[in-house]
Amino acid sequence: GDEDESRHEIPALRRDGRVNDGINGAELDAIDKAIVRALQDDGRLPFAQLSPIVGLSEAATRQRVNRLIDRGVMSIVAVTDPARLGLPFQAMLGVNVNGDVKVVADQLAAMNDVRYTVIVTGRYDILAEVVCLDAERLLDLVNDRIRPIPGVSSVETMTYLRLVSQSYDWGT
């Protein structure tokens, strides 16, 4: 009903400048946004250096960061380069499904070689980013593990030639 639909609204900017995500009530003020921006640039920034950037004491900055993490607004992770970790084959899989797309997406997401899974509209039902050791591993993944999933009607494999841009600075 209407209550379920309201949980999926697009984030809205309120008149007071806070962002409300419409899902879990997360609101970001200017200080929260400054914290997120600074940590997007350097996730290892010490609180002693972050606090003057955002205009709070070190203790207050720590509390704000912890609150943002606890609320699920952000997380601090290491972003790796799969090729430098010995996983040079990266591809995006366009998957079409007959049946329950959520069930298939969950099965893809559970696979170790699948790093990103999203249900989409358009030409494909699901996009899944995969990283593999070599072409043989990619073939095994697509042919032996993904195509046999009940409901998968087709898989288009788009092997990456070069990663031109990758950004994690949305939301601020």
Short mmCIF file of C-alpha atoms in Angstrom, two decimals:
data_model
loop_
_atom_site.label_atom_id
_atom_site.label_comp_id
_atom_site.label_asym_id
_atom_site.label_seq_id
_atom_site.Cartn_x
_atom_site.Cartn_y
_atom_site.Cartn_z
CA GLY A 1 0.00 0.00 0.00
CA ASP A 2 0.87 3.65 0.39
CA GLU A 3 3.03 3.05 3.48
CA ASP A 4 5.29 0.60 1.59
CA GLU A 5 5.66 2.98 -1.36
CA SER A 6 6.65 5.90 0.89
CA ARG A 7 9.74 3.97 2.06
CA HIS A 8 11.13 4.08 -1.48
CA GLU A 9 11.00 7.81 -2.12
CA ILE A 10 13.98 9.63 -3.58
CA PRO A 11 16.06 11.55 -1.00
CA ALA A 12 14.67 15.04 -0.55
CA LEU A 13 16.38 18.27 0.42
CA ARG A 14 14.41 19.94 3.19
CA ARG A 15 14.02 23.70 3.56
CA ASP A 16 16.54 23.75 6.41
CA GLY A 17 19.21 22.22 4.13
CA ARG A 18 19.11 18.75 5.65
CA VAL A 19 18.76 15.71 3.44
CA ASN A 20 16.09 13.19 4.37
CA ASP A 21 16.53 9.84 2.65
CA GLY A 22 12.86 8.89 3.07
CA ILE A 23 13.81 5.35 4.11
CA ASN A 24 15.37 5.44 7.56
CA GLY A 25 14.93 9.09 8.39
CA ALA A 26 18.65 9.86 8.02
CA GLU A 27 19.15 13.59 7.89
CA LEU A 28 22.47 15.18 7.00
CA ASP A 29 23.26 18.73 8.04
CA ALA A 30 26.20 20.78 6.75
CA ILE A 31 28.58 19.29 9.33
CA ASP A 32 27.58 15.71 8.45
CA LYS A 33 28.11 16.49 4.76
CA ALA A 34 31.53 18.01 5.51
CA ILE A 35 32.51 14.88 7.45
CA VAL A 36 31.42 12.61 4.62
CA ARG A 37 33.25 14.72 2.01
CA ALA A 38 36.48 14.76 4.02
CA LEU A 39 36.37 11.01 4.65
CA GLN A 40 35.59 10.33 0.99
CA ASP A 41 38.89 12.07 0.19
CA ASP A 42 40.81 10.23 2.94
CA GLY A 43 39.05 7.57 4.99
CA ARG A 44 42.06 7.33 7.33
CA LEU A 45 41.95 10.99 8.32
CA PRO A 46 42.53 11.20 12.11
CA PHE A 47 39.86 12.91 14.19
CA ALA A 48 42.48 15.49 15.24
CA GLN A 49 42.75 16.57 11.59
CA LEU A 50 39.09 16.10 10.71
CA SER A 51 37.70 18.17 13.57
CA PRO A 52 39.11 21.57 12.41
CA ILE A 53 37.83 20.87 8.90
CA VAL A 54 34.26 20.42 10.15
CA GLY A 55 34.43 22.97 12.97
CA LEU A 56 33.81 20.67 15.93
CA SER A 57 35.89 19.41 18.82
CA GLU A 58 37.67 16.12 18.33
CA ALA A 59 35.20 14.35 20.68
CA ALA A 60 32.16 15.82 18.93
CA THR A 61 33.60 14.88 15.53
CA ARG A 62 34.17 11.30 16.72
CA GLN A 63 30.56 11.15 17.94
CA ARG A 64 29.26 12.46 14.61
CA VAL A 65 31.33 9.96 12.61
CA ASN A 66 30.18 7.09 14.81
CA ARG A 67 26.56 8.21 14.49
CA LEU A 68 26.84 8.32 10.68
CA ILE A 69 28.31 4.83 10.67
CA ASP A 70 25.78 3.45 13.19
CA ARG A 71 22.87 4.86 11.15
CA GLY A 72 24.23 3.24 7.99
CA VAL A 73 24.70 6.58 6.24
CA MET A 74 28.33 5.72 5.51
CA SER A 75 30.94 3.07 6.09
CA ILE A 76 34.69 3.31 5.92
CA VAL A 77 36.28 0.62 3.77
CA ALA A 78 39.43 -0.01 1.79
CA VAL A 79 38.86 0.21 -1.96
CA THR A 80 41.12 -2.26 -3.72
CA ASP A 81 42.28 -2.63 -7.30
CA PRO A 82 41.38 -6.20 -8.31
CA ALA A 83 44.02 -6.30 -11.06
CA ARG A 84 46.77 -5.48 -8.56
CA LEU A 85 45.44 -8.19 -6.27
CA GLY A 86 45.86 -10.82 -8.99
CA LEU A 87 42.31 -10.67 -10.34
CA PRO A 88 42.85 -9.09 -13.78
CA PHE A 89 39.60 -10.19 -15.42
CA GLN A 90 36.74 -7.84 -14.64
CA ALA A 91 33.42 -7.89 -16.40
CA MET A 92 29.90 -6.59 -16.14
CA LEU A 93 27.24 -9.20 -16.70
CA GLY A 94 23.86 -8.19 -18.08
CA VAL A 95 21.44 -10.87 -16.90
CA ASN A 96 17.87 -11.35 -18.08
CA VAL A 97 15.44 -13.33 -15.97
CA ASN A 98 12.18 -15.17 -16.46
CA GLY A 99 10.54 -15.30 -13.05
CA ASP A 100 11.48 -13.70 -9.75
CA VAL A 101 14.36 -11.31 -10.39
CA LYS A 102 14.98 -10.86 -6.65
CA VAL A 103 15.64 -14.58 -6.17
CA VAL A 104 18.16 -14.65 -9.02
CA ALA A 105 19.83 -11.43 -7.82
CA ASP A 106 20.24 -12.92 -4.33
CA GLN A 107 21.85 -16.04 -5.79
CA LEU A 108 24.28 -13.95 -7.85
CA ALA A 109 25.14 -11.74 -4.88
CA ALA A 110 26.07 -14.83 -2.85
CA MET A 111 28.79 -15.86 -5.33
CA ASN A 112 32.38 -15.03 -4.34
CA ASP A 113 33.39 -13.74 -7.78
CA VAL A 114 30.38 -11.40 -7.98
CA ARG A 115 31.29 -8.08 -6.36
CA TYR A 116 28.29 -5.91 -7.20
CA THR A 117 24.72 -6.86 -8.00
CA VAL A 118 21.90 -4.49 -8.85
CA ILE A 119 18.36 -4.99 -10.14
CA VAL A 120 17.76 -2.53 -12.96
CA THR A 121 15.28 -1.45 -15.59
CA GLY A 122 16.05 -1.37 -19.29
CA ARG A 123 17.77 -3.95 -21.47
CA TYR A 124 18.75 -6.20 -18.55
CA ASP A 125 17.02 -7.24 -15.35
CA ILE A 126 20.26 -7.49 -13.34
CA LEU A 127 23.75 -6.07 -13.66
CA ALA A 128 26.47 -8.01 -11.86
CA GLU A 129 30.11 -6.96 -11.72
CA VAL A 130 32.54 -9.86 -11.49
CA VAL A 131 36.28 -10.17 -10.92
CA CYS A 132 38.16 -13.32 -11.85
CA LEU A 133 41.65 -14.76 -11.93
CA ASP A 134 41.58 -15.56 -15.64
CA ALA A 135 39.38 -16.13 -18.69
CA GLU A 136 38.84 -19.79 -17.75
CA ARG A 137 37.46 -18.80 -14.33
CA LEU A 138 35.14 -16.26 -15.98
CA LEU A 139 33.92 -18.92 -18.41
CA ASP A 140 33.28 -21.36 -15.55
CA LEU A 141 31.42 -18.69 -13.58
CA VAL A 142 29.15 -17.71 -16.46
CA ASN A 143 28.66 -21.13 -18.04
CA ASP A 144 28.65 -23.47 -15.06
CA ARG A 145 27.32 -21.36 -12.20
CA ILE A 146 25.19 -18.48 -13.55
CA ARG A 147 23.48 -19.79 -16.70
CA PRO A 148 22.10 -22.87 -14.85
CA ILE A 149 20.35 -20.74 -12.20
CA PRO A 150 16.60 -21.35 -12.58
CA GLY A 151 15.05 -18.27 -14.18
CA VAL A 152 18.19 -16.99 -15.95
CA SER A 153 17.22 -16.61 -19.60
CA SER A 154 20.39 -14.92 -20.90
CA VAL A 155 23.73 -13.53 -19.80
CA GLU A 156 25.71 -10.95 -21.74
CA THR A 157 29.34 -10.65 -20.67
CA MET A 158 31.04 -7.28 -21.14
CA THR A 159 34.73 -7.66 -20.28
CA TYR A 160 36.41 -4.50 -19.03
CA LEU A 161 39.23 -3.22 -21.22
CA ARG A 162 40.13 -0.23 -19.06
CA LEU A 163 38.60 1.35 -15.98
CA VAL A 164 38.51 5.01 -16.90
CA SER A 165 36.78 6.50 -13.87
CA GLN A 166 35.58 5.32 -10.49
CA SER A 167 34.14 7.65 -7.89
CA TYR A 168 32.61 7.28 -4.44
CA ASP A 169 31.84 10.94 -3.76
CA TRP A 170 28.07 10.96 -4.12
CA GLY A 171 25.73 12.21 -1.47
CA THR A 172 27.47 15.39 -0.31
#
